[in-house]
C-alpha cells in the first residue's frame, strides 16, 4: 500500500471517529466518551499528516504546535464555568482565523502560475478566506459582548443594513476580480481585511442575549471554511469534517433559535428598525407605580409559610455562584414541608443547559428540575416564585408587547403565581437591555443585592421564622 | 469512465451534509451547548490543512510566518476545544444526591453531600 493510501485510511478512521463523536454527544450518558473518541480521531489525523512524504519545515511546525498547545489547554482549564460560552467563541474564532490564513498562504502557492487559478481551487480559496475571516472577527465580537467588554445592547445606526449589504457585495466583487486573473496578493489581503470588518459589523447589532445562537452560527461557518480548505488541498478529511460541522452547526443554530421561538432571521437582523425599548412607555405598567422592595426577613416569612415555591434561576445565579446556597435554602424549606421545584427556561443563563449544569453541581435532585413546558402550568398554584438573577426569561412583554425585541419568545409565566420575589443586584436592565414590567406588578417584591448574599440572608432568616 | 476528482469530492461533501444533519437531529436542549463545543473542537481539523501548507517548500519568509500562524491558531482550536467540551460534560455526570438520610461523614469519594453541610464547590480542574 502506498504511503498516501495509508494516510488516506488513517483519515478515514478519523472521519469515523468524528461521526461517532457527534452521535455520542447527542446523549448525556455517552457524551464524555464521544468527546474522547473525537480527540483520538483528531490525534490520528494530525499524526498521519506528519507522516506525509515531502513535508518541509518539520521542526518549525512541531515547535509551534508544542508551544501553542499548552496555551490553549491553559486557557481552557483556567476559565470559570460561567465564562464557558465566551471561550467557545474564542476557540471558534481562532479556528476561523486558521482557515483564512491557510487560504492566504495557499493563494501564494497557486498564484505565481501564469494565467488564472483553476476555478475550483480559486473559488475554494476565496470562500475559505472570506468565511474564515468573518468567523474570526465575529467570534471576537461575540467574546467581547459576553465578557462584557463591549455593550450587550444591539448597536444599531441608520442605514446599517445598507452598509453591511454594500460591504458584502464589494467583497464578492473583489473575489471575482481576483479569480478572473488579477492575482495580486494585496487584493487578497484587502479581501481578508474587508471580511474581518464585515464579521464585526455583522455581530455588533445583535443583542448579547442572542450570542449563543450567533456563536453556533459562526461555529458552522468555521466548519464550512475548513471544508473549503479541504477542496483547495484536495484533502478528504477536511472536506468531510468541515462539512459535518457546517451541517450540524447550522441545524443546531436553527434548533437553538426554535428554543427561543424566534426565527434565525429575527435573531440576526431583528434589531434593525426596532423601536428601541427601554423607555417608560414600553413598560406599560400601572401609572406612577414603583417597585416594591422587601427585606430578607419579609421574604423569609413568605417562603416559610408557602406550600409551594418555584425557584427560577438565571444568569445572576451563575455569576454570584449561589447555587449551593440555593440548595441549602431549598433543603431548609423542604424540612418545613414546602414543595420546592426549579423552573428552567431553555435559554436561561448564557447558554442552553447552563442552569442545569449549575444546579447539577449543587447536587439538586434531577426530578426537581422542570423544563419550561412542565413548569408553566404549575405557576397558578404556586405560592411564591423565587426569581434569582433571571430577567428576560420572565418578562411578560414577550407575551403581550408586540413592540418588544423579545416578543414571541416563550417565557416562564411567573406572574401567574400568587407572589413573586425577584432577587436582583439593582434595577439595571437585563442582558437584552429592556425594561421588565414584571417588576412593577403588584404581586412582585424585589430583594436587592448580590444573589449569594441575599440567599445567605434568607437562609438565616428562614431559620428564625 | 473515470470520475474526476472534483466530482468525487462533491459526492463526499453531499454525504457529509446528510450525515451531519442526521446525527444532530434529536439532540435535547440541555446538550446544545456541549454539542456546540464539541463541533467547535472538530473543526479544529483545519490544523491538518495548516500543517500541509506550512510543510510546503520554497516559501517566502512572510508566507512561512502566515502558515505557522495558522498552525498556532489551529492547535489552540483543537486543544482548547476538546478540553472545554470535556469540562462541560464533566458537569453533567449524574451524582446521587443525599437528602433526608442525615449527615454522611467523610464519604467524599462517592461525591455524596450532607444536607446540612454543602460541599464546598471545587473549581473543576
Coordinates of C-alpha atoms in Angstrom, one line a residue:
Chain A
X1 CA 0.0 0.0 0.0
X2 CA 1.4 3.4 -0.9
X3 CA 2.1 5.9 1.8
X4 CA -0.6 8.3 0.7
X5 CA -3.2 5.4 0.7
X6 CA -2.2 4.6 4.3
X7 CA -2.6 8.2 5.2
X8 CA -6.0 8.2 3.5
X9 CA -7.0 5.2 5.5
X10 CA -6.0 7.0 8.7
X11 CA -8.1 9.9 7.7
X12 CA -11.0 7.5 7.2
X13 CA -10.6 6.4 10.8
X14 CA -10.7 10.0 11.8
X15 CA -13.9 10.6 9.9
X16 CA -15.5 7.6 11.6
X17 CA -14.3 8.8 14.9
X18 CA -15.8 12.3 14.4
X19 CA -19.2 10.9 13.2
X20 CA -19.3 8.6 16.3
X21 CA -18.3 11.6 18.5
X22 CA -21.2 13.6 17.2
X23 CA -23.6 10.7 17.6
X24 CA -22.5 10.1 21.2
X25 CA -22.5 13.8 22.1
X26 CA -26.3 13.9 21.5
X27 CA -26.9 11.7 24.6
X28 CA -25.9 12.6 28.1
X29 CA -24.6 9.2 29.1
X30 CA -22.4 8.6 26.1
X31 CA -21.3 12.2 25.6
X32 CA -18.0 12.2 27.5
X33 CA -16.9 9.0 25.6
X34 CA -17.9 10.7 22.4
X35 CA -15.6 13.7 23.1
X36 CA -12.7 11.3 23.8
X37 CA -13.3 9.4 20.6
X38 CA -13.3 12.7 18.7
X39 CA -10.0 13.7 20.3
X40 CA -8.4 10.4 19.4
X41 CA -9.6 10.8 15.8
X42 CA -8.0 14.2 15.7
X43 CA -4.8 12.9 17.0
X44 CA -4.7 10.2 14.3
X45 CA -5.3 12.8 11.6
X46 CA -2.5 15.0 12.9
X47 CA -0.1 12.1 13.2
X48 CA -1.0 10.9 9.7
X49 CA -0.4 14.3 8.3
X50 CA 3.1 14.4 9.7
X51 CA 3.8 11.1 8.0
X52 CA 3.2 12.8 4.7
X53 CA 6.0 12.4 2.2
X54 CA 7.9 15.6 1.4
X55 CA 6.9 17.6 4.4
X56 CA 9.3 20.5 4.9
X57 CA 9.8 22.7 7.9
X58 CA 9.0 19.7 10.1
X59 CA 10.7 21.2 13.2
X60 CA 9.2 24.7 12.9
X61 CA 5.7 23.2 12.7
X62 CA 6.3 20.9 15.6
X63 CA 7.7 23.6 17.8
X64 CA 4.8 26.0 17.1
X65 CA 2.4 23.2 17.9
X66 CA 4.2 22.4 21.2
X67 CA 4.1 26.0 22.2
X68 CA 0.5 26.7 21.2
X69 CA -1.0 23.5 22.7
X70 CA -0.3 24.4 26.4
X71 CA -1.6 27.9 25.8
X72 CA -4.9 26.6 24.5
X73 CA -5.0 24.0 27.3
X74 CA -4.3 26.6 30.0
X75 CA -6.9 29.0 28.7
X76 CA -9.5 26.2 28.5
X77 CA -8.7 25.0 32.0
X78 CA -8.3 28.2 33.9
X79 CA -11.5 29.9 32.9
X80 CA -14.5 29.7 35.2
X81 CA -17.5 27.7 34.1
X82 CA -19.6 30.8 33.8
X83 CA -17.2 32.0 31.1
X84 CA -17.5 28.9 29.1
X85 CA -19.6 30.4 26.3
X86 CA -17.1 33.1 25.5
X87 CA -14.3 30.6 25.5
X88 CA -16.2 28.6 22.9
X89 CA -16.5 31.8 20.9
X90 CA -12.7 32.4 21.2
X91 CA -11.7 28.9 20.1
X92 CA -14.1 29.1 17.3
X93 CA -12.6 32.4 16.2
X94 CA -9.0 31.1 16.1
X95 CA -10.2 28.1 14.0
X96 CA -11.7 30.6 11.5
X97 CA -8.6 32.6 11.5
X98 CA -6.5 29.5 10.9
X99 CA -8.7 28.7 7.8
X100 CA -8.3 32.2 6.4
X101 CA -4.6 32.2 6.9
X102 CA -4.3 28.8 5.2
X103 CA -6.2 30.2 2.3
X104 CA -3.9 33.2 2.1
X105 CA -0.8 31.1 2.2
X106 CA -2.1 28.7 -0.3
X107 CA -3.0 31.5 -2.6
X108 CA 0.6 32.4 -2.6
X109 CA 1.4 28.8 -3.7
X110 CA -1.0 28.7 -6.6
X111 CA -0.9 32.3 -7.8
X112 CA 2.6 32.6 -9.3
X113 CA 1.5 30.4 -12.2
X114 CA 0.7 32.4 -15.3
X115 CA -2.9 32.9 -16.2
X116 CA -5.8 32.2 -13.9
X117 CA -6.0 29.9 -11.0
X118 CA -8.0 26.7 -11.6
X119 CA -11.7 27.6 -10.9
X120 CA -12.4 25.0 -8.2
X121 CA -9.2 25.8 -6.2
X122 CA -9.6 29.5 -6.7
X123 CA -13.3 29.6 -5.6
X124 CA -12.4 27.4 -2.6
X125 CA -9.6 29.7 -1.6
X126 CA -11.8 32.8 -1.8
X127 CA -14.6 31.1 0.2
X128 CA -12.2 29.9 2.8
X129 CA -10.6 33.3 3.2
X130 CA -13.9 35.1 3.4
X131 CA -15.8 32.8 5.7
X132 CA -12.8 32.2 7.9
X133 CA -12.2 35.9 8.4
X134 CA -15.9 36.7 9.1
X135 CA -16.0 33.9 11.6
X136 CA -12.7 35.1 13.3
X137 CA -13.8 38.7 13.6
X138 CA -17.4 37.9 14.5
X139 CA -16.3 35.5 17.2
X140 CA -14.1 38.1 18.8
X141 CA -17.0 40.5 18.9
X142 CA -19.2 37.7 20.4
X143 CA -16.4 37.1 23.0
X144 CA -16.4 40.8 23.8
X145 CA -20.1 41.0 24.3
X146 CA -20.3 38.0 26.6
X147 CA -17.2 39.1 28.5
X148 CA -19.0 42.5 28.9
X149 CA -16.0 44.3 27.3
X150 CA -18.5 45.6 24.7
X151 CA -22.0 46.6 25.5
X152 CA -24.5 43.8 25.3
X153 CA -27.1 46.1 23.7
X154 CA -27.6 45.8 20.0
X155 CA -25.5 48.5 18.4
X156 CA -27.6 50.0 15.6
X157 CA -27.3 53.0 13.4
X158 CA -29.4 54.3 10.5
X159 CA -28.6 52.7 7.1
X160 CA -26.8 49.8 8.8
X161 CA -28.5 47.2 6.6
X162 CA -27.3 49.1 3.5
X163 CA -23.7 49.4 4.7
X164 CA -23.5 45.7 5.5
X165 CA -25.1 44.8 2.2
X166 CA -22.8 47.1 0.3
X167 CA -19.7 45.7 2.0
X168 CA -20.7 42.2 1.3
X169 CA -21.3 43.0 -2.4
X170 CA -17.9 44.7 -2.6
X171 CA -16.2 41.7 -1.1
X172 CA -17.8 39.4 -3.6
X173 CA -16.8 41.7 -6.5
X174 CA -13.3 41.7 -5.2
X175 CA -13.2 37.9 -5.1
X176 CA -14.4 37.6 -8.6
X177 CA -11.8 40.2 -9.8
X178 CA -9.1 38.0 -8.2
X179 CA -10.4 34.9 -9.7
X180 CA -10.6 36.5 -13.1
X181 CA -6.9 36.9 -13.3
X182 CA -5.8 39.8 -11.1
X183 CA -3.8 37.6 -8.9
X184 CA -2.3 40.3 -6.7
X185 CA -1.7 39.4 -3.1
X186 CA -2.6 42.9 -2.0
X187 CA -6.1 42.3 -3.3
X188 CA -6.4 39.1 -1.3
X189 CA -5.2 40.8 1.8
X190 CA -7.7 43.6 1.2
X191 CA -10.4 40.9 0.9
X192 CA -9.4 39.4 4.2
X193 CA -9.5 42.8 5.9
X194 CA -12.8 43.6 4.4
X195 CA -14.2 40.3 5.6
X196 CA -12.9 40.9 9.1
X197 CA -14.7 44.3 9.0
X198 CA -17.9 42.5 7.8
X199 CA -17.6 40.0 10.6
X200 CA -17.5 42.8 13.2
X201 CA -20.4 44.7 11.6
X202 CA -22.5 41.6 11.3
X203 CA -22.3 40.7 15.0
X204 CA -22.4 44.2 16.5
X205 CA -26.2 44.8 16.0
X206 CA -27.1 41.5 17.7
X207 CA -28.0 41.6 21.4
X208 CA -25.8 40.0 24.0
X209 CA -28.6 37.6 25.0
X210 CA -28.6 36.1 21.5
X211 CA -24.8 35.5 21.4
X212 CA -25.2 31.7 21.9
X213 CA -27.1 31.4 18.6
X214 CA -24.6 33.6 16.9
X215 CA -21.7 31.6 18.2
X216 CA -23.4 28.4 17.0
X217 CA -23.8 30.0 13.5
X218 CA -20.2 31.2 13.4
X219 CA -19.2 27.7 14.5
X220 CA -20.9 26.3 11.4
X221 CA -19.1 28.9 9.3
X222 CA -15.8 27.8 10.6
X223 CA -16.7 24.3 9.6
X224 CA -17.6 25.5 6.1
X225 CA -14.3 27.4 5.9
X226 CA -12.5 24.2 6.9
X227 CA -14.4 22.2 4.2
X228 CA -13.4 24.9 1.6
X229 CA -9.8 24.5 2.7
X230 CA -10.3 20.8 2.0
X231 CA -11.3 21.5 -1.6
X232 CA -8.2 23.6 -2.0
X233 CA -5.8 21.0 -0.7
X234 CA -7.8 18.0 -2.1
X235 CA -8.0 16.6 1.4
X236 CA -10.9 14.4 2.2
X237 CA -10.7 14.6 6.0
X238 CA -11.0 18.4 5.8
X239 CA -13.9 18.3 3.4
X240 CA -15.9 15.7 5.4
X241 CA -15.1 17.0 8.9
X242 CA -15.6 20.6 7.9
X243 CA -19.0 19.8 6.3
X244 CA -20.0 17.7 9.3
X245 CA -19.5 20.7 11.5
X246 CA -21.1 23.0 8.9
X247 CA -24.2 21.0 8.6
X248 CA -24.6 20.0 12.2
X249 CA -23.8 23.6 13.3
X250 CA -26.4 25.0 11.0
X251 CA -29.0 22.6 12.3
X252 CA -28.0 23.3 15.9
X253 CA -28.3 27.0 15.3
X254 CA -31.9 26.6 14.0
X255 CA -32.8 24.4 17.0
X256 CA -31.4 27.0 19.4
X257 CA -33.5 29.6 17.6
X258 CA -36.5 27.5 17.9
X259 CA -36.0 27.1 21.6
X260 CA -36.3 30.9 21.8
X261 CA -39.3 30.7 19.4
X262 CA -37.6 33.1 17.1
X263 CA -36.6 32.6 13.5
X264 CA -32.9 32.9 12.7
X265 CA -33.6 36.0 10.6
X266 CA -35.2 37.6 13.6
X267 CA -32.2 36.9 15.8
X268 CA -29.6 38.1 13.3
X269 CA -31.4 41.1 11.9
X270 CA -34.2 41.7 14.4
X271 CA -32.6 44.8 16.0
X272 CA -32.9 46.7 12.8
X273 CA -35.7 49.2 12.6
X274 CA -36.8 48.3 16.1
X275 CA -38.4 50.8 18.3
X276 CA -35.8 50.9 20.9
X277 CA -37.5 49.7 24.1
X278 CA -36.2 50.8 27.4
X279 CA -38.2 53.9 28.0
X280 CA -41.1 54.3 30.4
X281 CA -43.6 54.0 27.6
X282 CA -42.5 50.5 26.7
X283 CA -43.0 49.1 30.2
X284 CA -46.8 49.6 30.1
X285 CA -47.4 49.1 33.8
X286 CA -49.6 50.9 36.3
X287 CA -49.1 54.7 36.0
X288 CA -46.9 56.1 38.7
X289 CA -46.1 52.6 40.1
X290 CA -42.7 52.0 41.5
X291 CA -41.1 48.8 42.6
X292 CA -41.7 47.3 46.0
X293 CA -38.5 46.5 47.8
X294 CA -38.5 43.9 50.6
X295 CA -36.1 42.7 53.3
X296 CA -34.8 39.2 53.7
X297 CA -37.0 38.8 56.8
X298 CA -40.2 39.6 54.8
X299 CA -39.3 37.2 52.1
X300 CA -38.3 34.5 54.6
X301 CA -41.7 34.6 56.1
X302 CA -43.3 34.4 52.7
X303 CA -41.2 31.4 51.9
X304 CA -41.6 29.6 55.2
X305 CA -45.4 29.7 55.1
X306 CA -45.8 28.8 51.5
X307 CA -47.0 25.4 50.4
X308 CA -45.3 25.5 47.0
X309 CA -42.2 27.5 45.9
X310 CA -40.7 27.5 42.4
X311 CA -37.2 28.8 42.0
X312 CA -36.4 30.4 38.7
X313 CA -32.7 30.6 38.2
X314 CA -30.9 32.9 35.8
X315 CA -27.6 34.3 34.9
X316 CA -27.3 36.3 38.1
X317 CA -27.3 33.0 40.0
X318 CA -24.3 31.8 37.9
X319 CA -22.4 35.0 38.4
X320 CA -22.9 35.0 42.1
X321 CA -22.1 31.3 42.3
X322 CA -25.0 31.0 44.6
X323 CA -26.2 27.6 43.5
X324 CA -25.0 25.8 46.7
X325 CA -26.7 28.3 48.9
X326 CA -29.9 27.9 46.9
X327 CA -29.7 24.2 47.5
X328 CA -29.3 24.8 51.2
X329 CA -32.3 27.2 51.3
X330 CA -34.4 24.6 49.4
X331 CA -33.5 21.9 51.8
X332 CA -34.5 24.2 54.8
X333 CA -37.8 24.9 53.2
X334 CA -38.4 21.2 52.4
X335 CA -37.8 20.4 56.0
X336 CA -40.7 22.7 56.8
X337 CA -42.9 20.9 54.4
X338 CA -42.7 23.3 51.5
X339 CA -42.7 21.8 48.0
X340 CA -39.7 23.2 46.1
X341 CA -39.1 22.9 42.4
X342 CA -37.0 24.7 39.8
X343 CA -38.2 26.1 36.6
X344 CA -35.5 26.1 33.9
X345 CA -36.1 28.2 30.8
X346 CA -34.3 26.8 27.8
X347 CA -32.1 29.9 27.3
X348 CA -31.8 31.0 31.0
X349 CA -28.2 31.8 31.7
X350 CA -25.7 32.4 28.9
X351 CA -26.3 29.1 27.1
X352 CA -28.8 26.3 26.8
X353 CA -28.2 23.9 29.6
X354 CA -26.3 26.5 31.7
X355 CA -28.7 26.3 34.6
X356 CA -28.9 22.5 34.5
X357 CA -25.2 22.3 34.8
X358 CA -25.0 24.8 37.7
X359 CA -27.7 23.1 39.7
X360 CA -26.3 19.7 39.0
X361 CA -23.1 21.0 40.5
X362 CA -25.0 21.8 43.7
X363 CA -26.5 18.3 43.7
X364 CA -30.0 19.4 43.2
X365 CA -32.0 16.3 42.6
X366 CA -32.9 15.9 38.9
X367 CA -36.7 15.4 39.4
X368 CA -36.9 18.8 40.9
X369 CA -35.7 20.5 37.7
X370 CA -38.6 21.3 35.5
X371 CA -38.4 22.3 31.8
X372 CA -40.5 25.3 30.8
X373 CA -43.4 23.3 29.4
X374 CA -43.7 21.3 32.5
X375 CA -43.3 24.3 34.8
X376 CA -45.6 26.8 33.3
X377 CA -48.9 25.0 34.2
X378 CA -47.9 25.0 37.8
X379 CA -47.5 28.7 38.4
X380 CA -51.1 29.5 39.1
X381 CA -51.0 27.2 42.1
X382 CA -47.5 28.4 43.2
X383 CA -47.4 30.5 46.4
X384 CA -44.0 32.1 45.8
X385 CA -42.0 32.3 42.6
X386 CA -38.4 33.0 43.6
X387 CA -36.7 34.6 40.6
X388 CA -32.9 34.6 41.2
X389 CA -30.9 36.6 38.7
X390 CA -33.3 35.9 35.8
X391 CA -34.8 38.7 33.8
X392 CA -35.7 38.3 30.2
X393 CA -37.0 34.8 30.5
X394 CA -39.7 36.0 32.9
X395 CA -40.5 39.2 31.1
X396 CA -44.3 39.4 30.3
X397 CA -43.6 41.8 27.4
X398 CA -42.6 38.7 25.4
X399 CA -46.2 37.6 25.6
X400 CA -48.1 40.9 25.2
X401 CA -45.9 43.7 23.8
X402 CA -45.6 43.4 20.1
X403 CA -43.0 46.2 20.0
X404 CA -40.6 44.4 22.3
X405 CA -37.4 42.8 20.8
X406 CA -38.3 39.7 22.7
X407 CA -41.9 39.5 21.6
X408 CA -42.9 35.9 20.8
X409 CA -40.3 34.2 22.9
X410 CA -42.0 31.7 25.2
X411 CA -41.3 32.7 28.8
X412 CA -41.9 31.3 32.3
X413 CA -45.2 32.8 33.4
X414 CA -44.1 33.6 36.9
X415 CA -46.6 36.5 37.1
X416 CA -49.4 33.9 37.4
X417 CA -48.0 32.9 40.8
X418 CA -49.6 34.3 44.0
X419 CA -46.5 36.1 44.8
X420 CA -43.2 36.8 43.1
X421 CA -39.9 37.6 44.7
X422 CA -37.1 38.9 42.4
X423 CA -33.5 38.7 43.5
X424 CA -31.5 41.2 41.6
X425 CA -28.4 43.3 42.0
X426 CA -30.1 46.6 41.0
X427 CA -32.7 48.0 38.7
X428 CA -30.3 47.8 35.7
X429 CA -31.9 46.2 32.7
X430 CA -31.0 42.6 31.9
X431 CA -28.8 41.4 29.1
X432 CA -31.3 42.2 26.4
X433 CA -31.3 45.8 27.6
X434 CA -35.0 46.2 28.0
X435 CA -37.3 47.0 31.0
X436 CA -39.3 44.3 32.6
X437 CA -42.9 45.1 33.7
X438 CA -42.8 42.1 36.0
X439 CA -41.0 44.3 38.5
X440 CA -43.9 46.7 38.6
X441 CA -46.5 44.0 39.0
X442 CA -48.5 44.5 42.3
X443 CA -47.7 40.9 43.3
X444 CA -44.0 41.3 42.9
X445 CA -41.4 42.4 45.5
X446 CA -37.7 43.0 44.9
X447 CA -35.0 41.7 47.1
X448 CA -32.0 43.8 46.0
X449 CA -28.4 42.6 46.4
X450 CA -26.0 40.0 45.2
X451 CA -27.7 36.7 44.8
X452 CA -25.3 34.8 47.1
X453 CA -25.6 37.5 49.8
X454 CA -29.4 37.6 49.5
X455 CA -29.8 33.8 49.6
X456 CA -27.5 33.6 52.6
X457 CA -29.6 36.2 54.4
X458 CA -32.7 34.3 53.5
X459 CA -31.2 31.1 54.9
X460 CA -30.5 32.9 58.2
X461 CA -34.0 34.4 58.3
X462 CA -35.9 31.3 57.5
X463 CA -34.2 29.5 60.4
X464 CA -35.6 32.2 62.7
X465 CA -39.1 32.0 61.4
Chain B
X1 CA -15.0 6.1 -17.4
X2 CA -13.0 7.8 -14.7
X3 CA -14.8 10.2 -12.4
X4 CA -12.8 13.4 -12.0
X5 CA -11.6 14.4 -8.6
X6 CA -13.9 17.3 -8.1
X7 CA -17.0 15.1 -8.6
X8 CA -15.8 12.6 -6.1
X9 CA -15.2 15.4 -3.6
X10 CA -18.6 16.8 -4.2
X11 CA -20.2 13.4 -3.6
X12 CA -18.3 13.1 -0.4
X13 CA -19.5 16.7 0.5
X14 CA -23.1 15.9 0.0
X15 CA -22.9 12.7 2.0
X16 CA -21.2 14.6 4.8
X17 CA -24.0 17.1 4.9
X18 CA -26.6 14.4 5.3
X19 CA -24.7 12.7 8.0
X20 CA -24.2 16.0 9.8
X21 CA -28.0 16.7 9.8
X22 CA -29.0 13.1 10.8
X23 CA -26.6 12.9 13.7
X24 CA -27.7 16.2 15.3
X25 CA -31.4 15.8 14.6
X26 CA -32.6 14.7 18.0
X27 CA -30.4 16.4 20.5
X28 CA -32.0 17.5 23.8
X29 CA -31.9 21.3 24.6
X30 CA -29.7 20.6 27.6
X31 CA -27.0 19.3 25.3
X32 CA -27.0 22.1 22.8
X33 CA -24.0 23.8 24.5
X34 CA -21.7 20.8 24.8
X35 CA -22.6 19.8 21.3
X36 CA -21.7 23.3 20.0
X37 CA -18.4 23.0 21.9
X38 CA -17.8 19.5 20.5
X39 CA -18.3 20.6 16.9
X40 CA -16.1 23.6 17.7
X41 CA -13.3 21.1 18.6
X42 CA -13.9 19.0 15.5
X43 CA -13.5 21.9 13.1
X44 CA -10.0 22.2 14.6
X45 CA -9.2 19.7 11.8
X46 CA -8.3 22.8 9.9
X47 CA -4.9 22.3 11.7
X48 CA -4.3 19.5 9.3
X49 CA -4.6 22.0 6.4
X50 CA -2.3 24.4 8.2
X51 CA 0.4 21.7 8.6
X52 CA 0.1 20.7 5.0
X53 CA 0.5 24.3 3.8
X54 CA 3.3 25.1 6.3
X55 CA 5.1 22.0 5.1
X56 CA 5.3 23.1 1.5
X57 CA 8.8 24.0 0.2
X58 CA 10.2 27.3 -1.2
X59 CA 8.1 29.8 0.6
X60 CA 9.0 33.4 1.3
X61 CA 9.6 34.1 4.9
X62 CA 6.4 36.1 5.1
X63 CA 4.3 33.3 3.9
X64 CA 6.0 30.8 6.2
X65 CA 5.1 33.0 9.1
X66 CA 1.5 33.2 7.9
X67 CA 1.4 29.4 7.6
X68 CA 2.9 28.9 11.0
X69 CA 0.5 31.3 12.5
X70 CA -2.3 29.2 11.0
X71 CA -0.7 26.2 12.7
X72 CA -0.6 28.0 16.0
X73 CA -4.3 29.1 15.8
X74 CA -5.4 25.6 14.6
X75 CA -3.6 24.0 17.5
X76 CA -5.3 26.3 20.0
X77 CA -8.7 25.5 18.5
X78 CA -8.0 21.7 18.7
X79 CA -6.6 21.6 22.3
X80 CA -8.9 24.3 23.7
X81 CA -12.0 22.9 22.0
X82 CA -11.6 19.4 23.4
X83 CA -10.7 20.5 26.9
X84 CA -13.6 22.9 27.1
X85 CA -16.0 20.2 25.9
X86 CA -14.6 17.8 28.4
X87 CA -15.1 20.3 31.3
X88 CA -18.7 21.0 30.2
X89 CA -19.5 17.3 30.0
X90 CA -17.9 16.7 33.4
X91 CA -20.7 18.8 34.9
X92 CA -23.3 16.5 33.6
X93 CA -22.1 13.5 35.5
X94 CA -25.1 12.2 37.4
X95 CA -24.4 12.5 41.1
X96 CA -26.5 10.7 43.7
X97 CA -28.0 13.4 45.9
X98 CA -28.3 12.7 49.6
X99 CA -31.3 14.5 51.2
X100 CA -33.0 13.1 54.2
X101 CA -30.6 10.5 55.5
X102 CA -28.7 12.7 57.8
X103 CA -25.1 13.8 57.7
X104 CA -22.9 11.4 55.8
X105 CA -19.4 11.6 57.3
X106 CA -16.5 11.8 55.0
X107 CA -17.8 9.9 52.0
X108 CA -16.3 12.4 49.6
X109 CA -15.1 9.6 47.4
X110 CA -18.7 8.9 46.4
X111 CA -19.4 12.6 46.0
X112 CA -22.3 12.4 48.4
X113 CA -23.3 15.6 50.2
X114 CA -24.8 16.0 53.6
X115 CA -27.8 18.3 53.5
X116 CA -26.5 20.4 56.4
X117 CA -23.0 20.8 55.1
X118 CA -23.0 21.6 51.5
X119 CA -19.9 20.6 49.6
X120 CA -17.5 23.4 49.1
X121 CA -17.5 23.9 45.3
X122 CA -14.3 22.6 43.9
X123 CA -13.4 24.6 40.8
X124 CA -13.2 22.0 38.0
X125 CA -9.5 21.4 37.3

